[in-house]
């Protein structure tokens, strides 16, 4: 089982043939709505409509972490700590950004500038990162480390302090 073409903050669907039982298994880890995003809340606060925008009111809780836990629980031979170690290190120590990254952010970065935590990560000197400069995300590293330290693979947002949740 391998998750491809997704990032930590997205959703994932996976269907794979198990060598052990010769069956196809499907995982739908589409994001769920946040706990407080009820129909009543939207009726009271948004005229009963879910906004279509880049804002938090139309977002979901990312499904990738749940998919990782599910796949590791059912078919994995390694722990979440084992498979996430390199990602934790990259988030903590950083990596040099590419020219493509810089071009992408020049076009789409204005969305991140709206969020103080994202602004702090992606614009650490108050400006766009330049090719070769290091991108670090210590909050993401702390969140992933907290997840890796858990004994249980059952996870929900109450297990991680909100101050550490990446924006």
N, C-alpha and C. Protein backbone atom coordinates (compact mmCIF):
# COMPACT_ATOMS: atom_id res chain seq x y z
N UNK A 1 0.84 -1.18 0.00
CA UNK A 1 0.00 0.00 0.00
C UNK A 1 0.88 1.23 0.00
N UNK A 2 0.56 2.18 -0.83
CA UNK A 2 1.37 3.38 -0.93
C UNK A 2 0.45 4.54 -1.28
N UNK A 3 0.57 5.60 -0.53
CA UNK A 3 -0.20 6.81 -0.82
C UNK A 3 0.68 7.68 -1.70
N UNK A 4 0.16 8.08 -2.84
CA UNK A 4 0.92 8.91 -3.77
C UNK A 4 0.14 10.19 -4.08
N UNK A 5 0.87 11.20 -4.49
CA UNK A 5 0.26 12.43 -5.01
C UNK A 5 -0.71 13.09 -4.03
N UNK A 6 -0.34 13.17 -2.78
CA UNK A 6 -1.16 13.93 -1.83
C UNK A 6 -0.23 14.55 -0.81
N UNK A 7 -0.74 15.51 -0.10
CA UNK A 7 0.07 16.10 0.96
C UNK A 7 -0.66 15.92 2.28
N UNK A 8 0.00 16.31 3.32
CA UNK A 8 -0.49 16.08 4.67
C UNK A 8 -1.86 16.72 4.93
N UNK A 9 -2.16 17.79 4.25
CA UNK A 9 -3.40 18.52 4.54
C UNK A 9 -4.52 18.19 3.56
N UNK A 10 -4.41 17.09 2.84
CA UNK A 10 -5.43 16.79 1.84
C UNK A 10 -6.18 15.50 2.18
N UNK A 11 -6.87 15.00 1.19
CA UNK A 11 -7.64 13.77 1.31
C UNK A 11 -7.00 12.72 0.42
N UNK A 12 -7.37 11.48 0.64
CA UNK A 12 -6.81 10.41 -0.17
C UNK A 12 -7.82 9.28 -0.30
N UNK A 13 -7.85 8.69 -1.47
CA UNK A 13 -8.59 7.47 -1.70
C UNK A 13 -7.58 6.45 -2.20
N UNK A 14 -7.70 5.23 -1.71
CA UNK A 14 -6.75 4.20 -2.07
C UNK A 14 -7.49 2.90 -2.32
N UNK A 15 -7.16 2.22 -3.38
CA UNK A 15 -7.66 0.86 -3.59
C UNK A 15 -6.47 0.01 -3.99
N UNK A 16 -6.33 -1.09 -3.29
CA UNK A 16 -5.15 -1.92 -3.47
C UNK A 16 -5.52 -3.38 -3.37
N UNK A 17 -4.77 -4.21 -4.05
CA UNK A 17 -4.94 -5.65 -3.99
C UNK A 17 -4.01 -6.20 -2.92
N UNK A 18 -4.58 -6.88 -1.94
CA UNK A 18 -3.80 -7.45 -0.86
C UNK A 18 -3.19 -8.77 -1.32
N UNK A 19 -1.88 -8.87 -1.20
CA UNK A 19 -1.20 -10.12 -1.56
C UNK A 19 -1.58 -11.23 -0.60
N UNK A 20 -1.91 -10.85 0.63
CA UNK A 20 -2.21 -11.85 1.66
C UNK A 20 -3.55 -12.54 1.43
N UNK A 21 -4.61 -11.76 1.23
CA UNK A 21 -5.94 -12.39 1.09
C UNK A 21 -6.52 -12.31 -0.32
N UNK A 22 -5.73 -11.76 -1.26
CA UNK A 22 -6.13 -11.67 -2.68
C UNK A 22 -7.45 -10.91 -2.86
N UNK A 23 -7.69 -9.92 -2.02
CA UNK A 23 -8.88 -9.10 -2.12
C UNK A 23 -8.49 -7.65 -2.37
N UNK A 24 -9.39 -6.93 -3.02
CA UNK A 24 -9.19 -5.51 -3.21
C UNK A 24 -9.78 -4.79 -2.00
N UNK A 25 -9.00 -3.91 -1.43
CA UNK A 25 -9.43 -3.12 -0.28
C UNK A 25 -9.42 -1.65 -0.70
N UNK A 26 -10.46 -0.95 -0.32
CA UNK A 26 -10.56 0.48 -0.65
C UNK A 26 -10.63 1.30 0.63
N UNK A 27 -9.91 2.38 0.63
CA UNK A 27 -9.93 3.33 1.74
C UNK A 27 -10.37 4.67 1.17
N UNK A 28 -11.42 5.24 1.72
CA UNK A 28 -11.85 6.59 1.36
C UNK A 28 -11.56 7.47 2.55
N UNK A 29 -10.51 8.23 2.47
CA UNK A 29 -10.14 9.12 3.56
C UNK A 29 -10.39 10.57 3.15
N UNK A 30 -11.58 10.79 2.61
CA UNK A 30 -11.99 12.16 2.34
C UNK A 30 -12.17 12.86 3.67
N UNK A 31 -11.90 14.12 3.69
CA UNK A 31 -12.00 14.85 4.94
C UNK A 31 -13.42 14.91 5.47
N UNK A 32 -13.52 14.97 6.77
CA UNK A 32 -14.81 15.14 7.43
C UNK A 32 -14.96 16.61 7.81
N UNK A 33 -16.18 17.01 8.05
CA UNK A 33 -16.38 18.39 8.48
C UNK A 33 -15.93 18.53 9.92
N UNK A 34 -15.46 19.70 10.29
CA UNK A 34 -15.10 19.92 11.69
C UNK A 34 -16.30 19.71 12.60
N UNK A 35 -16.06 19.31 13.82
CA UNK A 35 -17.11 18.96 14.78
C UNK A 35 -18.16 20.06 14.95
N UNK A 36 -17.73 21.29 14.98
CA UNK A 36 -18.66 22.40 15.23
C UNK A 36 -19.34 22.92 13.96
N UNK A 37 -18.98 22.39 12.81
CA UNK A 37 -19.56 22.85 11.53
C UNK A 37 -20.85 22.06 11.26
N UNK A 38 -21.86 22.35 12.04
CA UNK A 38 -23.14 21.65 11.91
C UNK A 38 -24.07 22.42 10.96
N UNK A 39 -25.09 21.75 10.52
CA UNK A 39 -26.10 22.41 9.68
C UNK A 39 -26.69 23.58 10.43
N UNK A 40 -26.98 23.41 11.72
CA UNK A 40 -27.53 24.52 12.52
C UNK A 40 -26.58 25.70 12.58
N UNK A 41 -25.27 25.43 12.72
CA UNK A 41 -24.30 26.53 12.75
C UNK A 41 -24.37 27.32 11.45
N UNK A 42 -24.38 26.63 10.32
CA UNK A 42 -24.43 27.33 9.03
C UNK A 42 -25.75 28.07 8.86
N UNK A 43 -26.84 27.53 9.38
CA UNK A 43 -28.12 28.25 9.31
C UNK A 43 -28.05 29.54 10.11
N UNK A 44 -27.46 29.49 11.30
CA UNK A 44 -27.38 30.67 12.17
C UNK A 44 -26.35 31.69 11.69
N UNK A 45 -25.25 31.22 11.10
CA UNK A 45 -24.13 32.11 10.83
C UNK A 45 -23.83 32.38 9.36
N UNK A 46 -24.41 31.62 8.46
CA UNK A 46 -24.04 31.78 7.05
C UNK A 46 -25.25 31.60 6.13
N UNK A 47 -26.41 32.02 6.59
CA UNK A 47 -27.64 31.90 5.80
C UNK A 47 -27.87 30.49 5.29
N UNK A 48 -27.43 29.48 6.06
CA UNK A 48 -27.65 28.10 5.68
C UNK A 48 -26.80 27.60 4.53
N UNK A 49 -25.79 28.39 4.15
CA UNK A 49 -24.96 28.02 3.00
C UNK A 49 -23.53 27.73 3.45
N UNK A 50 -22.94 26.72 2.82
CA UNK A 50 -21.53 26.45 3.04
C UNK A 50 -20.77 27.26 1.99
N UNK A 51 -19.93 28.17 2.42
CA UNK A 51 -19.24 29.03 1.46
C UNK A 51 -18.33 28.24 0.52
N UNK A 52 -18.24 28.72 -0.69
CA UNK A 52 -17.29 28.19 -1.66
C UNK A 52 -16.17 29.22 -1.76
N UNK A 53 -15.07 28.94 -1.09
CA UNK A 53 -13.97 29.90 -1.05
C UNK A 53 -12.72 29.18 -0.60
N UNK A 54 -11.70 29.96 -0.28
CA UNK A 54 -10.49 29.37 0.26
C UNK A 54 -10.44 29.53 1.78
N UNK A 55 -11.56 29.84 2.37
CA UNK A 55 -11.62 30.05 3.81
C UNK A 55 -11.86 28.79 4.61
N UNK A 56 -11.75 28.92 5.91
CA UNK A 56 -11.90 27.78 6.80
C UNK A 56 -13.34 27.28 6.89
N UNK A 57 -14.32 28.12 6.57
CA UNK A 57 -15.72 27.70 6.70
C UNK A 57 -16.13 26.64 5.69
N UNK A 58 -15.35 26.44 4.65
CA UNK A 58 -15.68 25.40 3.68
C UNK A 58 -14.68 24.26 3.72
N UNK A 59 -13.77 24.27 4.67
CA UNK A 59 -12.73 23.26 4.73
C UNK A 59 -13.17 21.99 5.44
N UNK A 60 -12.35 20.98 5.30
CA UNK A 60 -12.58 19.73 6.00
C UNK A 60 -11.34 19.39 6.83
N UNK A 61 -11.52 18.47 7.76
CA UNK A 61 -10.40 17.93 8.52
C UNK A 61 -9.66 17.00 7.57
N UNK A 62 -8.36 17.20 7.36
CA UNK A 62 -7.63 16.38 6.38
C UNK A 62 -7.75 14.89 6.64
N UNK A 63 -7.87 14.11 5.56
CA UNK A 63 -8.04 12.67 5.68
C UNK A 63 -6.75 11.88 5.60
N UNK A 64 -5.65 12.48 5.16
CA UNK A 64 -4.40 11.74 4.99
C UNK A 64 -3.91 11.12 6.31
N UNK A 65 -3.89 11.85 7.43
CA UNK A 65 -3.42 11.20 8.67
C UNK A 65 -4.25 9.96 9.02
N UNK A 66 -5.57 10.04 8.90
CA UNK A 66 -6.43 8.89 9.20
C UNK A 66 -6.15 7.73 8.24
N UNK A 67 -5.90 8.05 6.96
CA UNK A 67 -5.59 7.00 5.99
C UNK A 67 -4.27 6.31 6.35
N UNK A 68 -3.28 7.08 6.75
CA UNK A 68 -2.00 6.49 7.14
C UNK A 68 -2.19 5.53 8.30
N UNK A 69 -2.91 5.97 9.33
CA UNK A 69 -3.15 5.10 10.48
C UNK A 69 -3.93 3.85 10.07
N UNK A 70 -4.96 4.00 9.25
CA UNK A 70 -5.76 2.86 8.83
C UNK A 70 -4.94 1.85 8.06
N UNK A 71 -4.17 2.33 7.08
CA UNK A 71 -3.35 1.43 6.28
C UNK A 71 -2.29 0.74 7.13
N UNK A 72 -1.65 1.48 8.04
CA UNK A 72 -0.64 0.87 8.90
C UNK A 72 -1.25 -0.14 9.86
N UNK A 73 -2.42 0.20 10.41
CA UNK A 73 -3.12 -0.71 11.33
C UNK A 73 -3.46 -2.04 10.67
N UNK A 74 -3.99 -1.96 9.47
CA UNK A 74 -4.50 -3.17 8.81
C UNK A 74 -3.43 -3.98 8.10
N UNK A 75 -2.49 -3.30 7.43
CA UNK A 75 -1.56 -4.02 6.58
C UNK A 75 -0.10 -3.64 6.77
N UNK A 76 0.15 -2.71 7.65
CA UNK A 76 1.51 -2.21 7.78
C UNK A 76 2.45 -3.12 8.53
N UNK A 77 3.72 -2.94 8.25
CA UNK A 77 4.77 -3.66 8.96
C UNK A 77 5.64 -2.69 9.75
N UNK A 78 5.31 -1.40 9.66
CA UNK A 78 6.05 -0.37 10.38
C UNK A 78 5.07 0.48 11.18
N UNK A 79 5.59 1.21 12.14
CA UNK A 79 4.75 2.10 12.94
C UNK A 79 4.64 3.46 12.25
N UNK A 80 3.68 4.25 12.71
CA UNK A 80 3.57 5.61 12.18
C UNK A 80 4.85 6.40 12.47
N UNK A 81 5.45 6.17 13.64
CA UNK A 81 6.71 6.86 13.98
C UNK A 81 7.79 6.50 12.96
N UNK A 82 7.83 5.23 12.55
CA UNK A 82 8.84 4.80 11.58
C UNK A 82 8.65 5.48 10.23
N UNK A 83 7.41 5.52 9.75
CA UNK A 83 7.19 6.04 8.39
C UNK A 83 7.16 7.57 8.35
N UNK A 84 6.97 8.21 9.49
CA UNK A 84 6.89 9.68 9.48
C UNK A 84 8.18 10.36 9.92
N UNK A 85 9.17 9.59 10.31
CA UNK A 85 10.41 10.18 10.82
C UNK A 85 11.08 11.16 9.87
N UNK A 86 11.19 10.78 8.61
CA UNK A 86 11.84 11.68 7.63
C UNK A 86 11.02 12.95 7.43
N UNK A 87 9.69 12.82 7.41
CA UNK A 87 8.83 14.00 7.26
C UNK A 87 8.93 14.94 8.44
N UNK A 88 9.01 14.37 9.64
CA UNK A 88 9.18 15.19 10.84
C UNK A 88 10.49 15.96 10.76
N UNK A 89 11.54 15.28 10.35
CA UNK A 89 12.85 15.94 10.25
C UNK A 89 12.84 17.06 9.20
N UNK A 90 12.21 16.79 8.05
CA UNK A 90 12.12 17.83 7.02
C UNK A 90 11.33 19.03 7.51
N UNK A 91 10.21 18.78 8.18
CA UNK A 91 9.39 19.89 8.68
C UNK A 91 10.16 20.70 9.72
N UNK A 92 10.90 20.01 10.57
CA UNK A 92 11.62 20.69 11.64
C UNK A 92 12.86 21.42 11.15
N UNK A 93 13.71 20.74 10.40
CA UNK A 93 14.98 21.33 9.95
C UNK A 93 14.83 22.13 8.67
N UNK A 94 13.82 21.79 7.87
CA UNK A 94 13.56 22.52 6.65
C UNK A 94 14.23 21.91 5.43
N UNK A 95 13.91 22.49 4.30
CA UNK A 95 14.49 22.08 3.02
C UNK A 95 14.54 23.30 2.11
N UNK A 96 15.47 23.31 1.16
CA UNK A 96 15.56 24.47 0.26
C UNK A 96 14.41 24.44 -0.75
N UNK A 97 13.76 25.57 -0.93
CA UNK A 97 12.65 25.64 -1.87
C UNK A 97 13.17 25.76 -3.30
N UNK A 98 12.38 25.23 -4.21
CA UNK A 98 12.76 25.23 -5.63
C UNK A 98 12.26 26.49 -6.33
N UNK A 99 12.72 26.68 -7.55
CA UNK A 99 12.22 27.79 -8.37
C UNK A 99 10.73 27.60 -8.64
N UNK A 100 10.31 26.35 -8.89
CA UNK A 100 8.89 26.06 -9.13
C UNK A 100 8.05 26.48 -7.92
N UNK A 101 8.52 26.14 -6.73
CA UNK A 101 7.83 26.52 -5.49
C UNK A 101 7.65 28.04 -5.45
N UNK A 102 8.71 28.76 -5.75
CA UNK A 102 8.66 30.22 -5.71
C UNK A 102 7.68 30.78 -6.74
N UNK A 103 7.67 30.21 -7.95
CA UNK A 103 6.73 30.64 -8.98
C UNK A 103 5.28 30.37 -8.55
N UNK A 104 5.04 29.21 -7.97
CA UNK A 104 3.71 28.86 -7.51
C UNK A 104 3.23 29.85 -6.45
N UNK A 105 4.10 30.14 -5.47
CA UNK A 105 3.71 31.06 -4.41
C UNK A 105 3.57 32.49 -4.90
N UNK A 106 4.29 32.86 -5.91
CA UNK A 106 4.13 34.20 -6.48
C UNK A 106 2.71 34.36 -7.03
N UNK A 107 2.16 33.27 -7.58
CA UNK A 107 0.80 33.32 -8.14
C UNK A 107 -0.29 33.08 -7.11
N UNK A 108 -0.06 32.18 -6.16
CA UNK A 108 -1.13 31.73 -5.27
C UNK A 108 -0.91 32.05 -3.79
N UNK A 109 0.23 32.59 -3.46
CA UNK A 109 0.57 32.83 -2.07
C UNK A 109 -0.33 33.82 -1.34
N UNK A 110 -1.01 34.67 -2.07
CA UNK A 110 -1.88 35.66 -1.42
C UNK A 110 -2.92 34.99 -0.52
N UNK A 111 -3.31 33.76 -0.84
CA UNK A 111 -4.28 33.04 0.00
C UNK A 111 -3.67 32.73 1.37
N UNK A 112 -2.40 32.38 1.40
CA UNK A 112 -1.74 32.07 2.66
C UNK A 112 -1.50 33.32 3.49
N UNK A 113 -1.33 34.44 2.85
CA UNK A 113 -1.05 35.68 3.58
C UNK A 113 -2.22 36.08 4.48
N UNK A 114 -3.40 35.53 4.22
CA UNK A 114 -4.59 35.85 5.02
C UNK A 114 -4.53 35.19 6.40
N UNK A 115 -3.72 34.18 6.57
CA UNK A 115 -3.68 33.40 7.81
C UNK A 115 -2.34 33.65 8.52
N UNK A 116 -2.39 34.17 9.74
CA UNK A 116 -1.14 34.50 10.45
C UNK A 116 -0.16 33.33 10.58
N UNK A 117 -0.64 32.13 10.90
CA UNK A 117 0.28 31.00 11.03
C UNK A 117 0.92 30.64 9.70
N UNK A 118 0.13 30.64 8.64
CA UNK A 118 0.68 30.34 7.32
C UNK A 118 1.66 31.43 6.89
N UNK A 119 1.32 32.66 7.18
CA UNK A 119 2.19 33.78 6.84
C UNK A 119 3.54 33.62 7.53
N UNK A 120 3.53 33.21 8.80
CA UNK A 120 4.76 33.02 9.55
C UNK A 120 5.63 31.91 8.95
N UNK A 121 4.99 30.84 8.44
CA UNK A 121 5.73 29.71 7.88
C UNK A 121 6.28 30.04 6.50
N UNK A 122 5.42 30.56 5.62
CA UNK A 122 5.78 30.72 4.22
C UNK A 122 6.41 32.07 3.88
N UNK A 123 6.33 33.02 4.80
CA UNK A 123 6.92 34.34 4.61
C UNK A 123 7.71 34.72 5.87
N UNK A 124 8.69 33.91 6.24
CA UNK A 124 9.35 34.09 7.54
C UNK A 124 10.08 35.41 7.72
N UNK A 125 10.52 36.05 6.66
CA UNK A 125 11.17 37.36 6.77
C UNK A 125 10.25 38.47 6.26
N UNK A 126 8.94 38.18 6.22
CA UNK A 126 7.99 39.16 5.74
C UNK A 126 7.94 39.28 4.23
N UNK A 127 8.56 38.33 3.54
CA UNK A 127 8.57 38.35 2.07
C UNK A 127 8.55 36.90 1.58
N UNK A 128 8.31 36.75 0.28
CA UNK A 128 8.33 35.42 -0.31
C UNK A 128 9.72 34.81 -0.18
N UNK A 129 9.76 33.50 0.04
CA UNK A 129 11.04 32.81 0.05
C UNK A 129 11.65 32.83 -1.35
N UNK A 130 12.96 32.85 -1.41
CA UNK A 130 13.66 32.80 -2.69
C UNK A 130 14.20 31.39 -2.90
N UNK A 131 14.36 31.00 -4.15
CA UNK A 131 14.88 29.67 -4.47
C UNK A 131 16.17 29.41 -3.68
N UNK A 132 16.22 28.26 -3.04
CA UNK A 132 17.38 27.88 -2.25
C UNK A 132 17.25 28.21 -0.77
N UNK A 133 16.33 29.12 -0.40
CA UNK A 133 16.13 29.43 1.02
C UNK A 133 15.35 28.28 1.67
N UNK A 134 15.54 28.15 2.99
CA UNK A 134 14.96 27.02 3.72
C UNK A 134 13.53 27.30 4.16
N UNK A 135 12.67 26.33 3.91
CA UNK A 135 11.29 26.35 4.40
C UNK A 135 11.22 25.41 5.59
N UNK A 136 10.82 25.94 6.75
CA UNK A 136 10.67 25.14 7.97
C UNK A 136 9.23 25.27 8.46
N UNK A 137 8.74 24.18 9.05
CA UNK A 137 7.40 24.21 9.63
C UNK A 137 7.44 23.45 10.96
N UNK A 138 7.96 24.09 12.02
CA UNK A 138 8.10 23.41 13.31
C UNK A 138 6.75 23.02 13.93
N UNK A 139 5.68 23.76 13.64
CA UNK A 139 4.36 23.38 14.16
C UNK A 139 3.91 22.06 13.57
N UNK A 140 4.12 21.87 12.27
CA UNK A 140 3.78 20.60 11.64
C UNK A 140 4.64 19.48 12.21
N UNK A 141 5.92 19.73 12.41
CA UNK A 141 6.80 18.73 13.01
C UNK A 141 6.29 18.32 14.39
N UNK A 142 5.88 19.29 15.19
CA UNK A 142 5.38 18.99 16.54
C UNK A 142 4.08 18.18 16.48
N UNK A 143 3.21 18.52 15.53
CA UNK A 143 1.96 17.77 15.38
C UNK A 143 2.25 16.33 14.97
N UNK A 144 3.13 16.17 13.99
CA UNK A 144 3.46 14.81 13.53
C UNK A 144 4.17 14.02 14.64
N UNK A 145 5.02 14.68 15.41
CA UNK A 145 5.70 14.00 16.51
C UNK A 145 4.69 13.55 17.56
N UNK A 146 3.71 14.41 17.86
CA UNK A 146 2.67 14.03 18.82
C UNK A 146 1.89 12.82 18.32
N UNK A 147 1.63 12.78 17.03
CA UNK A 147 0.93 11.63 16.45
C UNK A 147 1.82 10.39 16.50
N UNK A 148 3.09 10.54 16.22
CA UNK A 148 4.01 9.40 16.22
C UNK A 148 4.20 8.84 17.63
N UNK A 149 4.09 9.69 18.64
CA UNK A 149 4.27 9.25 20.02
C UNK A 149 3.06 8.51 20.59
N UNK A 150 1.94 8.60 19.92
CA UNK A 150 0.72 7.94 20.40
C UNK A 150 0.85 6.43 20.26
N UNK A 151 0.34 5.71 21.26
CA UNK A 151 0.33 4.25 21.18
C UNK A 151 -0.82 3.78 20.31
N UNK A 152 -1.95 4.45 20.42
CA UNK A 152 -3.13 4.07 19.65
C UNK A 152 -3.11 4.77 18.30
N UNK A 153 -3.66 4.10 17.30
CA UNK A 153 -3.77 4.74 16.00
C UNK A 153 -5.12 5.42 15.84
N UNK A 154 -5.96 5.36 16.85
CA UNK A 154 -7.21 6.11 16.81
C UNK A 154 -6.86 7.56 17.08
N UNK A 155 -7.24 8.42 16.21
CA UNK A 155 -6.81 9.80 16.32
C UNK A 155 -7.96 10.74 16.02
N UNK A 156 -8.07 11.77 16.80
CA UNK A 156 -8.94 12.89 16.44
C UNK A 156 -8.28 14.16 16.93
N UNK A 157 -8.86 15.29 16.57
CA UNK A 157 -8.19 16.56 16.86
C UNK A 157 -8.04 16.84 18.34
N UNK A 158 -8.81 16.15 19.21
CA UNK A 158 -8.68 16.41 20.64
C UNK A 158 -7.36 15.87 21.19
N UNK A 159 -6.66 15.03 20.44
CA UNK A 159 -5.39 14.49 20.90
C UNK A 159 -4.23 15.44 20.68
N UNK A 160 -4.42 16.48 19.91
CA UNK A 160 -3.32 17.39 19.57
C UNK A 160 -3.73 18.80 19.99
N UNK A 161 -2.90 19.49 20.75
CA UNK A 161 -3.26 20.85 21.16
C UNK A 161 -3.49 21.75 19.95
N UNK A 162 -4.54 22.56 20.03
CA UNK A 162 -4.86 23.43 18.91
C UNK A 162 -3.75 24.40 18.56
N UNK A 163 -2.95 24.76 19.55
CA UNK A 163 -1.85 25.68 19.27
C UNK A 163 -0.82 25.05 18.35
N UNK A 164 -0.85 23.73 18.22
CA UNK A 164 0.10 23.05 17.36
C UNK A 164 -0.52 22.64 16.03
N UNK A 165 -1.79 22.84 15.86
CA UNK A 165 -2.42 22.45 14.60
C UNK A 165 -1.98 23.39 13.50
N UNK A 166 -1.43 22.87 12.41
CA UNK A 166 -0.99 23.76 11.32
C UNK A 166 -2.18 24.44 10.66
N UNK A 167 -1.96 25.65 10.19
CA UNK A 167 -3.06 26.36 9.51
C UNK A 167 -2.99 26.11 8.03
